[in-house]
Coordinates of C-alpha atoms and ligand atoms in Angstrom, one line a residue:
N1 CA -35.9 -12.4 -20.0
L2 CA -34.0 -12.7 -16.8
L3 CA -32.9 -16.3 -17.4
S4 CA -31.4 -15.8 -20.8
F5 CA -29.7 -12.6 -19.5
R6 CA -28.1 -14.5 -16.7
T7 CA -27.0 -17.3 -19.1
F8 CA -25.4 -14.7 -21.3
I9 CA -23.5 -13.1 -18.5
L10 CA -22.2 -16.5 -17.3
M11 CA -21.1 -17.4 -20.8
Q12 CA -19.2 -14.1 -20.9
F13 CA -17.3 -15.0 -17.8
T14 CA -15.7 -18.2 -18.9
I15 CA -12.0 -17.5 -18.4
P16 CA -10.0 -19.2 -21.2
F17 CA -6.5 -20.7 -20.4
H18 CA -5.0 -18.1 -22.8
I19 CA -6.5 -14.7 -22.1
E20 CA -6.3 -12.2 -25.0
N21 CA -5.8 -8.5 -25.6
Y22 CA -9.0 -6.4 -26.1
I23 CA -8.4 -4.2 -29.2
A24 CA -11.0 -2.5 -31.3
G25 CA -13.7 -4.4 -29.4
K26 CA -12.3 -7.8 -30.3
F27 CA -10.3 -10.3 -28.2
I28 CA -7.1 -11.1 -30.1
G29 CA -3.9 -12.9 -29.2
P30 CA -0.5 -11.2 -29.2
L31 CA 0.8 -10.7 -32.7
S32 CA 4.1 -12.4 -31.7
G33 CA 2.1 -15.5 -30.6
K34 CA 4.1 -15.4 -27.3
F35 CA 2.5 -15.8 -23.9
I36 CA 3.6 -15.5 -20.2
D37 CA 2.5 -17.9 -17.5
N38 CA 0.0 -16.7 -15.0
V39 CA 0.3 -18.2 -11.5
N40 CA -2.2 -18.5 -8.6
P41 CA 0.0 -17.4 -5.7
A42 CA -2.1 -19.2 -3.1
T43 CA -1.4 -22.6 -4.7
G44 CA 1.8 -21.9 -6.8
E45 CA 0.1 -23.4 -9.8
I46 CA 0.3 -22.0 -13.4
Y47 CA -3.4 -21.7 -14.2
G48 CA -3.3 -19.6 -17.4
Q49 CA -1.3 -17.6 -19.9
I50 CA -1.4 -14.0 -20.8
P51 CA -0.3 -12.2 -24.0
D52 CA 3.4 -11.1 -24.0
S53 CA 2.5 -8.1 -26.1
N54 CA 5.0 -5.8 -27.6
E55 CA 5.2 -2.5 -29.6
K56 CA 3.3 -4.1 -32.5
D57 CA 0.2 -4.8 -30.4
V58 CA 0.4 -1.3 -28.9
E59 CA 0.7 0.1 -32.5
L60 CA -2.4 -1.8 -33.5
A61 CA -4.3 -0.6 -30.5
V62 CA -3.3 3.0 -31.2
T63 CA -4.5 2.7 -34.8
F64 CA -8.0 1.7 -33.7
A65 CA -8.0 4.2 -30.9
Q66 CA -7.3 7.0 -33.4
K67 CA -10.2 5.9 -35.5
A68 CA -12.5 5.9 -32.5
F69 CA -11.4 9.2 -31.0
T70 CA -13.2 11.9 -33.0
E71 CA -16.6 10.3 -32.5
W72 CA -16.1 9.4 -28.8
A73 CA -14.8 13.0 -28.0
A74 CA -17.9 14.4 -29.6
T75 CA -20.3 12.0 -27.9
A76 CA -22.9 13.7 -25.7
A77 CA -22.1 13.7 -22.0
E78 CA -25.4 12.0 -21.3
T79 CA -24.5 9.1 -23.6
R80 CA -21.1 8.7 -22.1
F81 CA -22.7 8.7 -18.7
K82 CA -25.1 6.0 -19.7
I83 CA -22.4 3.7 -21.0
L84 CA -20.0 4.2 -18.0
N85 CA -22.9 3.8 -15.6
K86 CA -23.9 0.6 -17.3
I87 CA -20.3 -0.7 -16.9
A88 CA -20.6 0.1 -13.1
C89 CA -23.9 -1.9 -13.0
L90 CA -22.5 -4.9 -14.8
I91 CA -19.5 -4.9 -12.5
D92 CA -21.9 -5.0 -9.5
E93 CA -24.0 -7.8 -11.1
N94 CA -20.9 -9.9 -11.7
I95 CA -19.2 -9.2 -8.3
E96 CA -19.0 -12.9 -7.4
A97 CA -17.2 -13.9 -10.6
L98 CA -14.9 -10.9 -10.6
A99 CA -14.0 -11.3 -7.0
L100 CA -13.1 -14.9 -7.5
A101 CA -11.0 -14.1 -10.5
E102 CA -9.2 -11.3 -8.5
T103 CA -8.5 -13.7 -5.6
N104 CA -7.2 -16.4 -7.8
D105 CA -4.9 -14.0 -9.5
N106 CA -3.7 -12.0 -6.5
G107 CA -4.0 -14.3 -3.5
K108 CA -6.1 -11.8 -1.4
P109 CA -9.0 -13.2 0.6
L110 CA -12.2 -13.5 -1.4
W111 CA -14.2 -11.5 1.2
L112 CA -11.7 -8.6 0.6
S113 CA -11.9 -8.8 -3.2
K114 CA -15.7 -8.5 -2.9
K115 CA -15.8 -5.9 -0.2
V116 CA -13.0 -3.6 -1.4
D117 CA -11.7 -4.4 -4.9
I118 CA -14.7 -5.1 -7.0
Y119 CA -17.0 -2.9 -5.0
R120 CA -14.6 0.0 -5.6
A121 CA -14.1 -0.8 -9.3
A122 CA -17.9 -0.3 -9.8
A123 CA -17.8 2.8 -7.6
N124 CA -15.0 4.3 -9.7
F125 CA -17.1 4.0 -12.9
R126 CA -20.2 5.3 -11.2
F127 CA -18.3 8.2 -9.7
F128 CA -16.8 9.4 -13.0
A129 CA -20.0 8.7 -15.0
T130 CA -21.9 11.1 -12.8
G131 CA -18.9 13.4 -12.5
L132 CA -18.7 14.0 -16.2
M133 CA -22.3 15.3 -16.2
H134 CA -21.3 18.0 -13.8
F135 CA -17.8 18.9 -15.1
A136 CA -17.6 22.5 -16.1
S137 CA -14.9 25.0 -16.9
E138 CA -14.1 28.5 -15.7
S139 CA -14.8 31.9 -17.2
H140 CA -12.8 35.1 -16.4
A141 CA -14.5 38.4 -17.1
M142 CA -12.3 41.5 -17.6
E143 CA -14.6 44.4 -16.7
N144 CA -16.0 46.2 -19.8
K145 CA -13.2 44.8 -22.0
A146 CA -13.3 41.1 -22.6
V147 CA -14.3 37.7 -21.4
N148 CA -12.2 34.6 -21.2
Y149 CA -13.6 31.1 -21.1
T150 CA -11.7 27.9 -20.7
L151 CA -12.4 25.0 -23.0
R152 CA -11.5 21.6 -21.5
Q153 CA -10.9 19.2 -24.4
P154 CA -9.9 15.6 -24.2
V155 CA -6.2 15.0 -24.5
G156 CA -6.6 12.4 -27.2
I157 CA -5.2 8.9 -26.8
V158 CA -3.9 8.3 -23.3
G159 CA -2.0 5.4 -21.6
C160 CA -3.0 4.0 -18.3
I161 CA -0.6 1.5 -16.5
S162 CA -1.6 -0.1 -13.2
P163 CA 0.0 -2.4 -10.5
W164 CA -1.0 -5.8 -9.1
N165 CA -1.9 -4.9 -5.5
L166 CA -5.5 -3.6 -6.1
P167 CA -5.8 -4.8 -9.7
L168 CA -9.3 -3.9 -11.0
Y169 CA -9.7 -1.1 -8.4
L170 CA -6.6 0.9 -9.6
F171 CA -7.1 0.1 -13.3
T172 CA -10.6 1.5 -13.2
W173 CA -9.5 4.5 -11.1
K174 CA -7.6 5.6 -14.1
I175 CA -9.6 4.5 -17.1
A176 CA -12.9 5.7 -15.8
P177 CA -11.9 9.4 -15.7
A178 CA -9.9 9.0 -18.9
L179 CA -13.0 7.7 -20.8
A180 CA -15.4 10.1 -19.0
A181 CA -13.3 13.0 -20.3
G182 CA -13.7 11.8 -23.9
N183 CA -10.3 10.2 -24.4
C184 CA -9.5 6.9 -26.1
V185 CA -7.4 4.7 -23.8
I186 CA -4.6 2.2 -24.2
A187 CA -4.4 0.4 -20.9
K188 CA -2.1 -2.2 -19.4
P189 CA -2.8 -4.0 -16.1
S190 CA 0.0 -5.7 -14.2
E191 CA 1.2 -8.9 -15.9
V192 CA 0.9 -10.5 -12.4
T193 CA -2.8 -9.9 -12.1
P194 CA -4.4 -9.5 -15.6
V195 CA -7.6 -11.6 -15.4
T196 CA -10.2 -9.1 -14.1
T197 CA -9.2 -6.5 -16.7
F198 CA -9.7 -9.2 -19.4
L199 CA -13.2 -9.7 -18.0
L200 CA -13.7 -5.9 -17.9
G201 CA -13.2 -5.9 -21.7
K202 CA -16.2 -8.2 -21.9
I203 CA -18.3 -5.9 -19.7
C204 CA -17.4 -2.9 -21.7
K205 CA -18.5 -4.6 -24.9
E206 CA -21.7 -5.6 -23.3
A207 CA -22.3 -2.1 -22.0
G208 CA -22.0 -0.7 -25.5
L209 CA -18.7 1.2 -25.2
P210 CA -17.8 1.8 -28.8
D211 CA -15.0 -0.3 -30.3
G212 CA -11.5 1.2 -30.1
V213 CA -12.4 3.6 -27.2
L214 CA -10.8 1.3 -24.6
N215 CA -8.0 -1.0 -25.7
I216 CA -6.4 -3.4 -23.1
V217 CA -3.0 -4.8 -23.9
H218 CA -1.3 -7.4 -21.6
G219 CA 2.4 -7.9 -21.2
T220 CA 5.5 -7.0 -19.2
G221 CA 6.5 -3.5 -18.0
P222 CA 9.8 -3.2 -19.9
I223 CA 8.3 -4.4 -23.2
C224 CA 4.6 -3.7 -23.4
G225 CA 4.5 -0.9 -20.8
E226 CA 7.4 1.0 -22.3
A227 CA 5.9 0.7 -25.8
I228 CA 2.9 2.6 -24.4
V229 CA 5.0 5.2 -22.8
K230 CA 7.2 5.7 -25.9
H231 CA 4.4 5.8 -28.5
P232 CA 4.3 9.3 -30.0
Q233 CA 0.5 9.3 -30.4
I234 CA -0.1 8.6 -26.8
K235 CA -0.2 12.1 -25.3
A236 CA -0.6 11.4 -21.5
I237 CA 0.5 8.6 -19.2
S238 CA -1.2 7.8 -15.9
F239 CA 0.9 5.4 -14.0
T240 CA 0.6 3.7 -10.6
G241 CA 3.4 1.5 -9.4
S242 CA 6.9 1.5 -7.9
T243 CA 9.0 4.6 -7.7
R244 CA 11.7 2.7 -9.7
A245 CA 9.4 2.2 -12.7
G246 CA 8.0 5.7 -12.2
E247 CA 11.5 7.2 -12.6
R248 CA 12.1 5.1 -15.8
I249 CA 8.7 6.2 -17.2
A250 CA 9.3 9.9 -16.4
S251 CA 12.7 9.6 -18.2
I252 CA 11.0 8.5 -21.4
A253 CA 7.9 10.6 -21.3
A254 CA 9.2 13.9 -20.0
P255 CA 11.5 14.6 -23.1
M256 CA 8.5 13.9 -25.3
F257 CA 6.5 16.5 -23.3
K258 CA 3.7 14.1 -22.3
K259 CA 1.4 14.8 -19.5
L260 CA 2.4 12.6 -16.6
S261 CA 0.6 11.4 -13.5
L262 CA 2.7 9.2 -11.2
E263 CA 1.4 7.5 -8.2
L264 CA 4.3 5.7 -6.6
G265 CA 5.6 3.9 -3.5
G266 CA 5.2 4.8 0.2
K267 CA 6.8 4.2 3.6
N268 CA 4.0 5.7 5.6
P269 CA 4.2 6.7 9.3
N270 CA 1.4 5.7 11.6
I271 CA 1.9 8.0 14.6
I272 CA 0.3 7.1 17.9
F273 CA 0.1 9.5 20.8
A274 CA -0.7 8.4 24.3
D275 CA -3.9 10.4 24.4
C276 CA -5.5 8.6 21.5
N277 CA -8.8 6.6 21.5
W278 CA -6.9 3.4 22.3
D279 CA -9.3 0.7 21.2
K280 CA -10.1 2.3 17.8
M281 CA -6.4 3.0 17.2
M282 CA -5.5 -0.6 18.0
R283 CA -8.2 -2.1 15.8
T284 CA -7.4 0.2 12.9
T285 CA -3.6 -0.2 13.3
V286 CA -3.9 -4.0 12.8
Q287 CA -5.7 -3.2 9.5
S288 CA -3.4 -0.4 8.4
S289 CA -0.4 -2.7 9.0
F290 CA -1.5 -6.0 7.5
S291 CA -4.6 -5.5 5.2
N292 CA -4.1 -7.1 1.8
Q293 CA -0.9 -8.7 3.3
G294 CA 0.5 -5.2 3.8
Q295 CA 0.4 -4.7 0.0
I296 CA -1.4 -1.4 -0.1
C297 CA 0.6 1.7 -0.9
L298 CA -1.2 3.4 2.0
C299 CA -0.4 0.8 4.7
G300 CA 1.3 2.4 7.7
S301 CA 4.6 0.4 7.7
R302 CA 6.4 2.6 10.2
I303 CA 4.6 2.7 13.5
L304 CA 5.8 5.6 15.7
I305 CA 4.6 5.4 19.3
E306 CA 4.8 7.8 22.2
A307 CA 7.4 6.3 24.6
S308 CA 5.1 6.4 27.6
V309 CA 2.8 3.8 25.9
Y310 CA 5.4 1.9 23.8
E311 CA 5.5 -1.3 25.9
K312 CA 1.8 -1.4 26.3
F313 CA 1.3 -0.9 22.6
K314 CA 3.9 -3.5 21.7
T315 CA 2.3 -6.2 23.8
E316 CA -1.2 -5.6 22.8
F317 CA -0.5 -5.1 19.1
A318 CA 1.6 -8.3 18.8
D319 CA -1.2 -10.2 20.6
K320 CA -3.8 -8.9 18.1
A321 CA -1.6 -9.5 15.1
K322 CA -1.0 -13.1 16.3
Q323 CA -4.7 -13.7 16.0
L324 CA -4.9 -12.9 12.3
T325 CA -5.7 -16.2 10.6
I326 CA -3.5 -16.9 7.5
G327 CA -4.3 -19.4 4.8
D328 CA -6.5 -20.3 1.8
P329 CA -8.0 -17.0 0.5
L330 CA -11.1 -18.9 -0.6
E331 CA -11.8 -19.7 3.0
N332 CA -12.6 -17.2 5.7
N333 CA -9.0 -16.2 6.6
K334 CA -7.9 -12.6 7.4
Q335 CA -4.6 -13.0 5.5
G336 CA -4.1 -14.5 2.1
A337 CA -1.1 -15.2 -0.1
I338 CA 1.7 -12.8 -1.2
V339 CA 1.1 -11.9 -4.8
S340 CA 4.0 -13.8 -6.4
K341 CA 7.1 -16.0 -5.8
N342 CA 9.3 -13.0 -6.6
H343 CA 7.6 -10.7 -4.2
F344 CA 7.5 -13.4 -1.5
E345 CA 11.3 -13.8 -1.8
K346 CA 11.8 -10.0 -1.8
I347 CA 9.9 -9.7 1.5
L348 CA 11.7 -12.5 3.1
N349 CA 15.0 -10.9 2.0
C350 CA 13.9 -7.6 3.6
I351 CA 13.2 -9.4 6.9
E352 CA 16.8 -10.9 6.7
T353 CA 18.2 -7.4 6.1
A354 CA 16.3 -6.2 9.2
K355 CA 17.9 -8.9 11.3
K356 CA 21.3 -8.1 9.9
E357 CA 20.8 -4.4 10.7
G358 CA 20.2 -5.4 14.4
G359 CA 16.4 -5.4 14.3
T360 CA 14.5 -7.6 16.8
I361 CA 11.6 -9.7 15.4
I362 CA 8.8 -9.4 17.9
L363 CA 6.3 -11.5 15.8
G364 CA 6.4 -13.5 12.6
G365 CA 9.5 -13.1 10.4
N366 CA 8.9 -16.3 8.5
A367 CA 6.9 -18.0 5.7
I368 CA 4.2 -20.6 6.4
K369 CA 2.9 -23.5 4.4
P370 CA -0.8 -24.0 5.0
A371 CA -2.1 -27.5 4.8
G372 CA -4.2 -28.7 1.8
R373 CA -4.4 -27.0 -1.6
C374 CA -2.3 -24.0 -0.6
S375 CA 0.8 -26.0 0.6
N376 CA 2.9 -24.6 -2.3
G377 CA 1.5 -21.1 -2.0
Y378 CA 3.4 -17.9 -0.9
F379 CA 2.3 -17.0 2.7
I380 CA 4.2 -14.9 5.2
K381 CA 3.2 -14.3 8.8
P382 CA 2.5 -10.8 10.0
T383 CA 5.8 -9.5 11.1
I384 CA 6.7 -6.8 13.7
I385 CA 10.2 -5.5 14.1
E386 CA 11.7 -3.1 16.7
N387 CA 15.1 -1.7 17.6
L388 CA 15.9 -0.1 14.3
G389 CA 16.8 3.5 13.8
P390 CA 15.2 5.9 11.3
G391 CA 18.1 5.7 8.9
S392 CA 18.1 1.9 8.6
K393 CA 17.2 0.3 5.2
T394 CA 14.2 -1.4 6.9
N395 CA 12.9 2.0 7.9
T396 CA 13.6 3.9 4.7
E397 CA 12.9 1.4 1.8
E398 CA 9.5 0.2 0.8
I399 CA 8.9 -3.5 1.7
F400 CA 5.3 -3.7 0.6
G401 CA 4.4 -6.8 2.6
P402 CA 3.1 -7.8 6.0
V403 CA 6.0 -6.2 7.8
V404 CA 6.0 -3.2 10.2
T405 CA 8.5 -1.6 12.4
L406 CA 8.0 0.1 15.8
Q407 CA 9.9 3.2 16.9
P408 CA 9.4 5.2 20.1
F409 CA 9.3 9.1 20.3
T410 CA 9.0 11.5 23.2
T411 CA 8.0 14.9 21.8
I412 CA 5.9 16.2 18.9
E413 CA 9.1 17.5 17.3
E414 CA 10.7 14.0 17.4
A415 CA 7.5 12.4 16.0
L416 CA 7.6 14.8 13.1
Q417 CA 11.3 14.2 12.5
L418 CA 10.8 10.4 12.4
A419 CA 7.7 10.8 10.3
N420 CA 9.5 12.9 7.7
A421 CA 12.7 10.8 7.8
T422 CA 12.2 9.0 4.4
E423 CA 12.3 10.0 0.8
Y424 CA 8.7 9.0 0.4
G425 CA 5.6 11.2 1.1
L426 CA 2.4 9.4 0.3
A427 CA 0.3 9.1 3.4
A428 CA 0.4 9.3 7.2
T429 CA -2.0 8.5 10.1
V430 CA -2.1 10.4 13.3
W431 CA -3.8 9.1 16.5
T432 CA -4.6 11.7 19.1
Q433 CA -7.7 13.3 20.8
D434 CA -5.9 16.7 21.0
I435 CA -7.2 18.7 18.0
S436 CA -4.4 21.2 18.1
K437 CA -1.8 18.5 18.0
A438 CA -3.6 16.8 15.2
N439 CA -3.7 20.0 13.1
L440 CA -0.1 20.8 13.8
M441 CA 1.0 17.3 12.7
A442 CA -1.2 17.4 9.6
A443 CA 0.3 20.7 8.5
K444 CA 3.9 19.6 9.1
I445 CA 3.9 16.0 7.9
E446 CA 5.4 15.6 4.4
A447 CA 2.7 13.6 2.7
G448 CA -0.1 14.0 0.2
I449 CA -2.7 12.4 2.5
V450 CA -3.1 12.6 6.3
W451 CA -5.6 10.6 8.2
V452 CA -6.5 11.7 11.7
N453 CA -8.0 9.0 13.9
C454 CA -8.9 6.9 10.9
W455 CA -7.2 5.1 8.0
L456 CA -8.2 4.5 4.3
L457 CA -11.4 6.5 4.7
R458 CA -11.8 7.6 1.1
D459 CA -14.0 10.3 -0.4
L460 CA -13.5 9.9 -4.2
R461 CA -13.8 13.7 -4.6
T462 CA -10.6 14.5 -2.7
P463 CA -7.2 14.9 -4.3
F464 CA -5.2 11.7 -4.0
G465 CA -1.4 11.4 -4.5
G466 CA 2.0 11.8 -3.0
I467 CA 4.9 14.2 -2.6
K468 CA 8.6 13.6 -2.6
N469 CA 9.4 10.2 -4.2
S470 CA 5.8 9.1 -3.9
G471 CA 4.7 10.8 -7.0
V472 CA 3.7 13.7 -9.2
G473 CA 0.2 14.9 -9.7
R474 CA -3.1 14.0 -8.1
E475 CA -5.9 11.7 -9.0
G476 CA -9.5 11.8 -7.8
G477 CA -12.5 14.1 -8.4
W478 CA -12.0 17.1 -10.7
E479 CA -8.2 16.6 -10.5
A480 CA -8.5 13.4 -12.6
L481 CA -10.8 15.0 -15.1
K482 CA -8.5 18.0 -15.4
F483 CA -5.5 15.7 -15.9
F484 CA -7.3 13.9 -18.8
T485 CA -8.3 17.2 -20.5
E486 CA -6.3 20.1 -22.0
A487 CA -7.3 23.6 -20.9
K488 CA -7.6 26.0 -23.7
N489 CA -8.3 29.7 -22.9
V490 CA -10.4 31.6 -25.4
C491 CA -10.3 35.4 -25.0
I492 CA -13.0 37.6 -26.6
E493 CA -12.7 41.3 -26.6
F494 CA -16.0 43.2 -26.6
Ligands
NAD501 P1 5.7 -2.0 -10.8 O1 6.2 -0.6 -10.9 O2 6.6 -3.1 -10.9 O3 4.6 -2.2 -11.9 C1 3.5 -1.4 -12.1 C2 3.0 -1.4 -13.5 O4 4.0 -0.8 -14.3 C3 2.8 -2.8 -14.1 O5 1.8 -2.9 -15.0 C4 4.2 -3.1 -14.8 O6 4.1 -4.0 -15.8 C5 4.4 -1.7 -15.3 N1 5.8 -1.3 -15.6 C6 6.9 -1.8 -14.9 N2 8.0 -1.2 -15.4 C7 7.6 -0.4 -16.5 C8 8.3 0.4 -17.4 N3 9.6 0.5 -17.4 N4 7.5 1.1 -18.3 C9 6.2 1.0 -18.3 N5 5.5 0.2 -17.5 C10 6.2 -0.5 -16.5 O7 4.8 -2.0 -9.4 P2 4.1 -3.2 -8.8 O8 5.1 -4.1 -8.2 O9 3.1 -3.8 -9.8 O10 3.2 -2.5 -7.6 C11 3.7 -2.2 -6.4 C12 4.2 -0.8 -6.3 O11 3.1 0.1 -6.6 C13 4.6 -0.4 -4.9 O12 5.7 0.4 -5.0 C14 3.4 0.4 -4.4 O13 3.7 1.4 -3.4 C15 3.0 1.1 -5.7 N6 1.6 1.6 -5.6 C16 1.4 2.9 -5.5 C17 0.0 3.4 -5.3 C18 -0.3 4.9 -5.2 O14 -1.4 5.2 -5.4 N7 0.7 5.7 -4.9 C19 -1.0 2.5 -5.3 C20 -0.7 1.1 -5.4 C21 0.6 0.7 -5.6

């Protein structure tokens, strides 16, 4: 009955001080017995420990994944759909507990965890559960001679490695298509934000995902992450994280001829023309600059403004950003904590660099200590900087915090030059009511995603990813299901 079901779910969501790896359907500690501290960034307190897994834990996970693979790969699409859809439903049912866990781990406001992160984690599973029912392959007929058909078979055992900024959201964005396509998965969340993936293990067990199909190992990038990348039985790596780590992963995986999908950093331009819908642009620009404390790879960290409206924009934007409330993420604040002490210090160092480079701080530029339980947390005020050229460190290197720069432009050509002036190429936003200008900009901007008069509007069917140093490959829709399968052509002569 309903009551016992609820009690069962609540029991499942007790978070122990030591979380464990999820291998072969069981929760087990790291074989070395070593753990890493887990800190709540809003309070600065150590509130748990996570396995410091190494290659032995990864080996164990691979052994069980191999055992599970043949049966999972042959499981009927409808059965896989039912299990993955059940996972989506259980995520939805447990949204409160999952959102709270995400906020305590990451520092983001609770309302944001609910509205974006956990909502989207369920959506990812639902999307690929239904997608797998409709996934089909091509056939190529050679008139009166032969027919070719393409078999799309699961790759085998695949590795999925995700970052801390959208923890369960990006973890599920990888593992859902990998599982849907019939693979067994060895997955590692960020060591900074591991708890919701630990809880996901419980959900997968409850949903009836066969043991060994999904294995979640916790640990650091250089030890646990690299053990996944190096393992010869893991045939594909899907990674989201920094360009630095992506480069390292590619250097290991490429000589082993593994399939690689790399979703990396960004330094995205937000381009504002004088003829835009001003109010919508202003409202959205505050979000695209500071949502999730600026820790979204798609945030527009370089704001390029047509010179005729530069001063007007600067004044209004600073005024709006000043109104963003910062503090306890469990309360109704717009801005929460930065994810960790390390990252907090990195952002403050970047602000110092901007000052040394001659930048003028228009707003923020400093940390704050909220009163009460968050007085030892890691909070930084929304920061706006101007007077820096396109070649400055501040305008070329990813900061990944609540820090944006302003640069004026006078012509479309100059806007394009500034937009394309970094090594990154993830996303861009263009604000104009002129359809021709919008199309021209969209065609010429070097980025994998261009938003016109909107930001972060996502259709999960569309290709998602970056060019230049922002990555290799695309996620989303059929792209993801294609990545997690091998195409085999079969040619039959009549
Ligand atoms: P990170 O690169 O430090 O870590 C990401 C993940 O990789 C973590 O799980 C980490 O443990 C692991 N890792 C680190 N080094 C590794 C190695 N040598 N081998 C294997 N695994 C390794 O990134 P982060 O600090 O967690 O996340 C922030 C970065 O992620 C930013 O650069 C941001 O732009 C990027 N990001 C990109 C996207 C995208 O879709 N393009 C989305 C979100 C975040």
